[in-house]
Protein backbone atom coordinates (compact mmCIF):
# COMPACT_ATOMS: atom_id res chain seq x y z
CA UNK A 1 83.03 17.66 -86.24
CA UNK A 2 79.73 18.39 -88.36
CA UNK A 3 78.24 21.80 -86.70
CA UNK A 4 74.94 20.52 -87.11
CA UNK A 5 75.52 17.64 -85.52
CA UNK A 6 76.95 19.37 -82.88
CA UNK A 7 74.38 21.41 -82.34
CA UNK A 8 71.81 18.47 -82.62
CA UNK A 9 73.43 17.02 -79.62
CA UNK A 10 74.17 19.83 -77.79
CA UNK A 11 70.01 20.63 -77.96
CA UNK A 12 69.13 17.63 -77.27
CA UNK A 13 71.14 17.62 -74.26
CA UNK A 14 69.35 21.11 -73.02
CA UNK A 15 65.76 20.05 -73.71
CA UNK A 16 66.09 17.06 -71.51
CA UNK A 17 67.78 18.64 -68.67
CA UNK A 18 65.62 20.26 -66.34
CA UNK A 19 67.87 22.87 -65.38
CA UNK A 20 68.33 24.14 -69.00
CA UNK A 21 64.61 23.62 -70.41
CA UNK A 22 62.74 26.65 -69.09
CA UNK A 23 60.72 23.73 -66.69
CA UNK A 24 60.10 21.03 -68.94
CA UNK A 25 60.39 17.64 -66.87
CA UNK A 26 63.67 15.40 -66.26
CA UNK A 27 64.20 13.25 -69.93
CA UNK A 28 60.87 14.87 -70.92
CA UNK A 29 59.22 12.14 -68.54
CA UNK A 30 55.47 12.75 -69.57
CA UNK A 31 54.43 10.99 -65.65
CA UNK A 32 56.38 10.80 -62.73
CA UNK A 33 60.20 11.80 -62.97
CA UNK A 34 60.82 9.29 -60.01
CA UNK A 35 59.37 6.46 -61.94
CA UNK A 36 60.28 7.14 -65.38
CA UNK A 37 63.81 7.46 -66.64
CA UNK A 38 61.91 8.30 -70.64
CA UNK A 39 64.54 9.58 -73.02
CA UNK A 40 67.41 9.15 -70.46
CA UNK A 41 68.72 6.87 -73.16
CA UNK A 42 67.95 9.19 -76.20
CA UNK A 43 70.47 11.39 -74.96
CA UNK A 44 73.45 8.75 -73.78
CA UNK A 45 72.82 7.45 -77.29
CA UNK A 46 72.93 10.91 -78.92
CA UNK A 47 76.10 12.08 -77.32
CA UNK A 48 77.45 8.79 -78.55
CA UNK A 49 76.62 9.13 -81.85
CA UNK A 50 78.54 12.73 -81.68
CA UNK A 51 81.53 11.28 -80.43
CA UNK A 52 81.93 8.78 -82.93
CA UNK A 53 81.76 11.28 -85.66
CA UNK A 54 84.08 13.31 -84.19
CA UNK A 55 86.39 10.20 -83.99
CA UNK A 56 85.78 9.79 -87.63
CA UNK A 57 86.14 13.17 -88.10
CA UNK A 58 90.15 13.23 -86.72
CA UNK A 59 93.14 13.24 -89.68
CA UNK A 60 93.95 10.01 -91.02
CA UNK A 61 96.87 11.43 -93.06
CA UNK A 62 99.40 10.43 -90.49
CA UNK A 63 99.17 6.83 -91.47
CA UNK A 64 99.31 6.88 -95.39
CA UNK A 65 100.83 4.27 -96.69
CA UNK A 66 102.53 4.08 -100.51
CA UNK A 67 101.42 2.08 -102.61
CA UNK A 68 102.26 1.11 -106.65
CA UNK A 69 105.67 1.13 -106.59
CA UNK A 70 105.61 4.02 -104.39
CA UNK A 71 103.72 5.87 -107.40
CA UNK A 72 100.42 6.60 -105.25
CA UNK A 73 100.16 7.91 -101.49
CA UNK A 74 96.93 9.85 -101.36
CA UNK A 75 94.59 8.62 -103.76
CA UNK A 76 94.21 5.16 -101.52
CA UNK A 77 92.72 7.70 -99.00
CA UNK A 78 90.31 7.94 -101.37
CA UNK A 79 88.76 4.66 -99.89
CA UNK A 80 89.28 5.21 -96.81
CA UNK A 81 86.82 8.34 -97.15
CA UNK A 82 84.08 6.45 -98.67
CA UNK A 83 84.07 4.32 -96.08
CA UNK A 84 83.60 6.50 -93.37
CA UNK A 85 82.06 9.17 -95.08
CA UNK A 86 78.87 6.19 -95.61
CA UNK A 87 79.90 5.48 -91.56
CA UNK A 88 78.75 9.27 -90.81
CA UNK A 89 75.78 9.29 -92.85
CA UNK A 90 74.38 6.86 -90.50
CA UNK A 91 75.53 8.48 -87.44
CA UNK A 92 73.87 11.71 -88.41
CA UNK A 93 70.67 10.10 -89.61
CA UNK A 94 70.39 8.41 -86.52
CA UNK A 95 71.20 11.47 -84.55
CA UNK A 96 68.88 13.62 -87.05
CA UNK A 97 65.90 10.77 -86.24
CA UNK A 98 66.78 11.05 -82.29
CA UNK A 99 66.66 15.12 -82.35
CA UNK A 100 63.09 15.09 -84.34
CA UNK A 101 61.59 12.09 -81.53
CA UNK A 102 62.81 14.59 -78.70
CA UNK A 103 61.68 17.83 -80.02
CA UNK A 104 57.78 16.09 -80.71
CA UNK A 105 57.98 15.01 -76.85
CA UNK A 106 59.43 18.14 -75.96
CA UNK A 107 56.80 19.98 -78.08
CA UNK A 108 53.65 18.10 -76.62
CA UNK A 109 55.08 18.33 -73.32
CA UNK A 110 54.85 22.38 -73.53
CA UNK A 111 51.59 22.23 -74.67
CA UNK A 112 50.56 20.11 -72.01
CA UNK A 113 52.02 22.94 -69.65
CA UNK A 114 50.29 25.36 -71.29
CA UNK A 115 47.04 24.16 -71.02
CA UNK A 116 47.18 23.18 -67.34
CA UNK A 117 48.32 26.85 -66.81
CA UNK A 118 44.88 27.92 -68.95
CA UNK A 119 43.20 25.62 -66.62
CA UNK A 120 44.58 26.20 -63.32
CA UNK A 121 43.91 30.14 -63.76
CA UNK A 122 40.09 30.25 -63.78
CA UNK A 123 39.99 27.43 -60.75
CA UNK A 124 42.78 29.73 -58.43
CA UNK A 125 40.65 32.69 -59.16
CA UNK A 126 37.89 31.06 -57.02
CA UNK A 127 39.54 29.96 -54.76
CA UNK A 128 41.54 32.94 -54.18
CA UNK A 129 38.52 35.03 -54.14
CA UNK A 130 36.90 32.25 -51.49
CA UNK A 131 39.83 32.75 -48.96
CA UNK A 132 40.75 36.39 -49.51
CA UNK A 133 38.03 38.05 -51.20
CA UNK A 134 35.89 39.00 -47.83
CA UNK A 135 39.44 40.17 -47.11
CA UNK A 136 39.88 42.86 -49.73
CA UNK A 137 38.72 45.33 -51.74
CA UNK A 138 37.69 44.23 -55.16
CA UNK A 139 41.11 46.40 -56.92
CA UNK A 140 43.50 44.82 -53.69
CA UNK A 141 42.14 41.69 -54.09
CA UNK A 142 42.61 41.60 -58.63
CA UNK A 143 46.13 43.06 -57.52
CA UNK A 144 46.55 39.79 -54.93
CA UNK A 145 45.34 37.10 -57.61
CA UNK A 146 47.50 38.16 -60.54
CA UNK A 147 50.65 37.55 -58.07
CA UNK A 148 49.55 34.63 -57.16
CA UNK A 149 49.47 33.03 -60.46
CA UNK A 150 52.34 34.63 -61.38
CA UNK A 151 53.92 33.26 -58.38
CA UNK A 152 52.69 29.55 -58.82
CA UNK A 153 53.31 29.42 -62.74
CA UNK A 154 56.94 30.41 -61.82
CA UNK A 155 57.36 27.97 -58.85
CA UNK A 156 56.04 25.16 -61.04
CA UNK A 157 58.51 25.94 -63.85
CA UNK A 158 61.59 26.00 -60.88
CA UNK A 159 60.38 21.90 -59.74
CA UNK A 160 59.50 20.43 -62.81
CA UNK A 161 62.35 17.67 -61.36
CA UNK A 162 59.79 16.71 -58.73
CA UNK A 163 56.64 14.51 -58.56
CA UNK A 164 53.08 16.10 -58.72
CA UNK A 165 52.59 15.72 -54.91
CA UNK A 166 55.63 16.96 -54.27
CA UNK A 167 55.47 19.30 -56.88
CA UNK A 168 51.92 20.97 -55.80
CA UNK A 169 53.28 21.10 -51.98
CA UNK A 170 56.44 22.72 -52.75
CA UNK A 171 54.34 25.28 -55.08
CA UNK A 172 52.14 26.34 -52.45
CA UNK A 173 54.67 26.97 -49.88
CA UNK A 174 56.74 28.90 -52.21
CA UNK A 175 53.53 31.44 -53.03
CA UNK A 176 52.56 32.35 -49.17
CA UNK A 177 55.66 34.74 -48.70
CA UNK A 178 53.49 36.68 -51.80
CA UNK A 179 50.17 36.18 -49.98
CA UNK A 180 51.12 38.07 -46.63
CA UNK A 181 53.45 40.94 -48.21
CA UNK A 182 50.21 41.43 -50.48
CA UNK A 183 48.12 41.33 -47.35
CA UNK A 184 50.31 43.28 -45.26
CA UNK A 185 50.62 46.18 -48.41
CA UNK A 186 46.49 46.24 -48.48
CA UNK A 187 45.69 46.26 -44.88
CA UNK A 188 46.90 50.13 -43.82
CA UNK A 189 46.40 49.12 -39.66
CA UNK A 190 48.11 45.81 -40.68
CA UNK A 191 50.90 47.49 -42.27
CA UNK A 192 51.71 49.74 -39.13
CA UNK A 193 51.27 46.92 -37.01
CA UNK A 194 53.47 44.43 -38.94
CA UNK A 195 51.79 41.42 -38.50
CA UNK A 196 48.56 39.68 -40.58
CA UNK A 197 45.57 39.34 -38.81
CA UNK A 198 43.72 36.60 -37.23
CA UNK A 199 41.29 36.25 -39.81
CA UNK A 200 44.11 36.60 -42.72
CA UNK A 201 46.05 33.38 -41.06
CA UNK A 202 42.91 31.41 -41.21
CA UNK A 203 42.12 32.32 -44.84
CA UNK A 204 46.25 31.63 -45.59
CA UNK A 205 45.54 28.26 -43.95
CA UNK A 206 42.46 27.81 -45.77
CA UNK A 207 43.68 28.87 -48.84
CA UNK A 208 46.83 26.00 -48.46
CA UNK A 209 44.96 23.31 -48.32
CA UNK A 210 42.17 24.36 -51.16
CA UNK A 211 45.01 25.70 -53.40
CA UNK A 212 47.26 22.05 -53.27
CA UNK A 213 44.10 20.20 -54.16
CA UNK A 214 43.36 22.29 -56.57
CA UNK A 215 46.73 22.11 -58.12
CA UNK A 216 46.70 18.51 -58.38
CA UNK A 217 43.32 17.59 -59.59
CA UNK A 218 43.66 20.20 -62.11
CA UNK A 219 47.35 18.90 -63.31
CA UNK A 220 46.03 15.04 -63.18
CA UNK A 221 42.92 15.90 -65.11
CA UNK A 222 44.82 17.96 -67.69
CA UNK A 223 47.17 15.51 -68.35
CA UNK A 224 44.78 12.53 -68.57
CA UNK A 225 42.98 14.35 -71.33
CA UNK A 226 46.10 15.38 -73.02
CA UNK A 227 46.89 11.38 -72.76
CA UNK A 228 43.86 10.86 -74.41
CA UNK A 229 44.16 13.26 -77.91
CA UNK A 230 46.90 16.16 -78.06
CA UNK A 231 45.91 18.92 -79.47
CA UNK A 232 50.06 20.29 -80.33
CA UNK A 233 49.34 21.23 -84.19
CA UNK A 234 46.94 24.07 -82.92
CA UNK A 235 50.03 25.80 -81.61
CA UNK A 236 52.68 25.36 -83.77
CA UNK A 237 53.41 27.43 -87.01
CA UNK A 238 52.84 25.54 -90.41
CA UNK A 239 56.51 24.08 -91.47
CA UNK A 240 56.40 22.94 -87.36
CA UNK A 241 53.33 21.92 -87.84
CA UNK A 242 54.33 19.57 -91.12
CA UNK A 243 56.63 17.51 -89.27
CA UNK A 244 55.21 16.90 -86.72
CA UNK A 245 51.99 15.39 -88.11
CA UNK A 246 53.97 13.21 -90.31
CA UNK A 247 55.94 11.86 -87.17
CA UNK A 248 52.59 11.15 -85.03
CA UNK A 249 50.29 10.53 -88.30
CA UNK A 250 51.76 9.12 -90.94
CA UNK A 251 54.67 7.42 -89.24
CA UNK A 252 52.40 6.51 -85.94
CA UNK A 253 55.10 7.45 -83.52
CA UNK A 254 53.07 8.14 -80.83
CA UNK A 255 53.67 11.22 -77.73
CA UNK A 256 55.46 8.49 -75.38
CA UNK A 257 53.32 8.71 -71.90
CA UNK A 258 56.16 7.31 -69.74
CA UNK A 259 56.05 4.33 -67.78
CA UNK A 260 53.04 2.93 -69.20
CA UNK A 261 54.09 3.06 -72.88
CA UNK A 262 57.10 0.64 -71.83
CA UNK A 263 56.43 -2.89 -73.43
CA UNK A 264 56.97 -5.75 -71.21
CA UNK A 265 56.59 -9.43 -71.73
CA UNK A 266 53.14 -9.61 -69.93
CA UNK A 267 52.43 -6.36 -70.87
CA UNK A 268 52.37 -5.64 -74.75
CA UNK A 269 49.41 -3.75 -75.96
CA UNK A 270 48.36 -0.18 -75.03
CA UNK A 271 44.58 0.72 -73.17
CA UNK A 272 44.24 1.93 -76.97
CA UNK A 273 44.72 -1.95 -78.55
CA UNK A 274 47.72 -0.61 -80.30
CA UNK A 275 50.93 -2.80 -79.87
CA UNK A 276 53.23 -0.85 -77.27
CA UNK A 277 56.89 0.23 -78.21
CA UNK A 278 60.03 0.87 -77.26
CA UNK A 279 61.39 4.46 -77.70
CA UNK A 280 64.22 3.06 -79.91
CA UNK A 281 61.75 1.58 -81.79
CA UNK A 282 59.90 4.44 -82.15
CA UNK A 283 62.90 6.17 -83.00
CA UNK A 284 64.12 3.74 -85.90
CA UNK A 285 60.94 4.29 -87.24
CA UNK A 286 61.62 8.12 -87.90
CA UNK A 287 65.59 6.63 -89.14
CA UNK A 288 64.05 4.57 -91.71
CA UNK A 289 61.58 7.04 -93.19
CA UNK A 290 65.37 9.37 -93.00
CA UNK A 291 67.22 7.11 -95.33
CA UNK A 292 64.45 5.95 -97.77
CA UNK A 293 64.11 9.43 -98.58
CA UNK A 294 60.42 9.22 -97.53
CA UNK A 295 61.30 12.50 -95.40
CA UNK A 296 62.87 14.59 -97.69
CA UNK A 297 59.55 16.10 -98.87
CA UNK A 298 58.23 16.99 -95.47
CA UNK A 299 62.01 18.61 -94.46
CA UNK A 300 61.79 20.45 -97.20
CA UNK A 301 57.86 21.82 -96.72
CA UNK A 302 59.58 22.76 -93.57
CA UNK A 303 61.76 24.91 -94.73
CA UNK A 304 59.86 26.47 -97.10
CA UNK A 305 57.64 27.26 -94.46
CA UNK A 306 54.74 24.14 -94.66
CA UNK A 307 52.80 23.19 -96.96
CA UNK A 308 51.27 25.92 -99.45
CA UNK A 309 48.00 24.19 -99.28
CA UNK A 310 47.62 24.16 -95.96
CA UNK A 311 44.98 26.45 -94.15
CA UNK A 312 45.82 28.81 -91.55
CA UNK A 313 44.75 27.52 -87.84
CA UNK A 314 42.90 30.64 -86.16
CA UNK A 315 45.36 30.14 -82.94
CA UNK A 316 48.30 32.00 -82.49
CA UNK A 317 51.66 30.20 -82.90
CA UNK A 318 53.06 29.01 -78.92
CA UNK A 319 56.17 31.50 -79.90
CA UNK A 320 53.92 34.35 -80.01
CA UNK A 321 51.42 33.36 -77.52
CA UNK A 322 54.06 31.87 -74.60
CA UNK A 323 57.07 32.81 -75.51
CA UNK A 324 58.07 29.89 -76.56
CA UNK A 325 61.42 29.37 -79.31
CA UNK A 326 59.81 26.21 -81.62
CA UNK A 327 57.93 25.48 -78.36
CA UNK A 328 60.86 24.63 -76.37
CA UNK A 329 61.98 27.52 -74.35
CA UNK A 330 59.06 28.85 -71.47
CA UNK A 331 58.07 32.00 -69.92
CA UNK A 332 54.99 32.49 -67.72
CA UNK A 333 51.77 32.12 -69.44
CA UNK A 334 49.98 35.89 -69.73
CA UNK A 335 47.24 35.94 -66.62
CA UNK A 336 43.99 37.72 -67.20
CA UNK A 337 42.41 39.66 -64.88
CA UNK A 338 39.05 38.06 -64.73
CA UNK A 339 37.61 40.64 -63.14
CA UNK A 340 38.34 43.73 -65.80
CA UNK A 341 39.89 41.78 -68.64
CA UNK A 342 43.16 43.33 -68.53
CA UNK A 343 45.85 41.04 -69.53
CA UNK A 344 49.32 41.21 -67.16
């Protein structure tokens, strides 16, 4: 069994579970996971592909046979390995071109996270400082907000398997517990007493409702613009950054949107004009270029770290900024304390 073959499959598997993906969504679904099943089939099709090598991979010298007047009884394996040694070329080219399509989705999905987070922290911050800031003291109330978004960037990684409304709901009930111990820690006759005030439950129940809408117009209106133009190559390090513009540039495999990038027969054109496509299409696309040898140059500006000529982009790499391992893995964006500037 090829180890890097293995390990293609074994990655893709990860990135497309939810549970393993550090809160990417189910089959890297770009819209609803209900509604789209995305690159469900990538990764049947990709753990395929691994068995079959392995099956060519298994001894075949139990069944020699003798041939030439029992003169020659290895050299006819010598066929047998050309064969299937051509066989497993394809297999891993077409498990190579599979890994590269879900890494790009993968990789534009975590930017699209990470901009939503950028976007959702300035917008919490008023209305956090609308429900609780007559509450607190300026210092109390900085200490309140940063848990908060702490607390809602972490719940949203932990149901990336559910729908936005869902999603949004599920976040906001999840960050209250934080709301009253922070209220309960700041209030000193509150704290004695053990119990929130009046006027704290209304601005919790103010704060519920404001925060959920906030959440999802925010998300929607991220996501429509990152529809629109993704801005990925800002974020990833130059031999990243080299592959992935010849996949979505050169090749014109395009970030697949879900549902709505699904050709049908009444149906076959994209709000763009361009002619929609399956994801194995897109995906034999990035085989072809494989075996022509059209790719060879770009893998190996990869390795060599991108292309020489290539300027520097004055953003930091998503690894350094996020956290983030080839923008795959997650951790919770940095928060900034609007109010001083420090950084938690």
């Amino acid at each position: 069994m090829p180890p890097t073959q293995a390990t293609q499959s074994l990655h893709v598997t990860e990135v497309i579970n939810p549970a393993l993906n550090g809160g990417l969504p189910p089959n890297l679904a770009a819209d609803e996971p209900s509604l789209s099943f995305s690159l469900k089939g990538v990764d049947i099709g990709t753990a395929s592909y691994m068995s079959e090598l392995a099956f060519l991979a298994d001894p075949v010298s139990s069944h020699i046979q003798s041939a030439e007047m029992h003169n020659q009884s290895i050299n006819s394996l010598a066929l047998i390995s050309a064969r299937y040694t051509a066989t497993a070329v394809e297999l891993a080219s077409l498990m190579c071109a599979s890994y590269i399509y879900t890494l790009c989705q993968a990789l534009d999905l975590r930017v699209l996270q990470f901009s939503f987070f950028q976007s959702l922290e300035h917008l919490l911050y008023t209305v956090n400082k609308q429900s609780f800031g007559p509450l607190l003291c300026d210092l109390d109330f900085s200490e309140l907000h940063l848990n908060i978004c702490h607390r809602v960037q972490a719940n949203w990684l932990l149901t990336a398997n559910k729908d936005s409304e869902d999603r949004c709901t599920h976040v906001v009930e999840s960050t209250i517990g934080v709301i009253v111990k922070s209220l309960l820690a700041a209030t000193p006759q509150a704290k004695v007493a053990g119990e929130v005030s009046s006027a704290a439950l209304t601005a919790i129940r103010e704060w519920k409702g404001s925060a959920h809408k906030t959440l999802g117009e925010t998300f929607a209106k991220v996501r429509a613009s990152f529809y629109e133009k993704q801005d990925t190559t800002e974020f990833l390090g130059l031999g990243s950054r080299a592959l992935y513009t010849y996949i979505r540039e050169k090749l014109e495999v395009p970030f697949h949107r879900g549902l709505e990038d699904h050709p049908e027969p009444h149906d076959v054109y994209a709000a763009d004009g361009s002619k929609k496509r399956t994801i194995g299409s897109n995906i034999s696309t990035i085989y072809e270029a494989l075996r022509t040898g059209e790719m060879h140059k770009i893998l190996m500006e990869c390795l060599m770290g991108g292309d020489a000529t290539a300027t520097t982009t004055s953003h930091v790499d998503l690894d350094e900024r996020n956290g983030v391992g080839n923008g795959v893995a997650s951790s919770v964006v940095p928060v900034t304390d609007i109010r001083n500037g420090r950084t938690s």
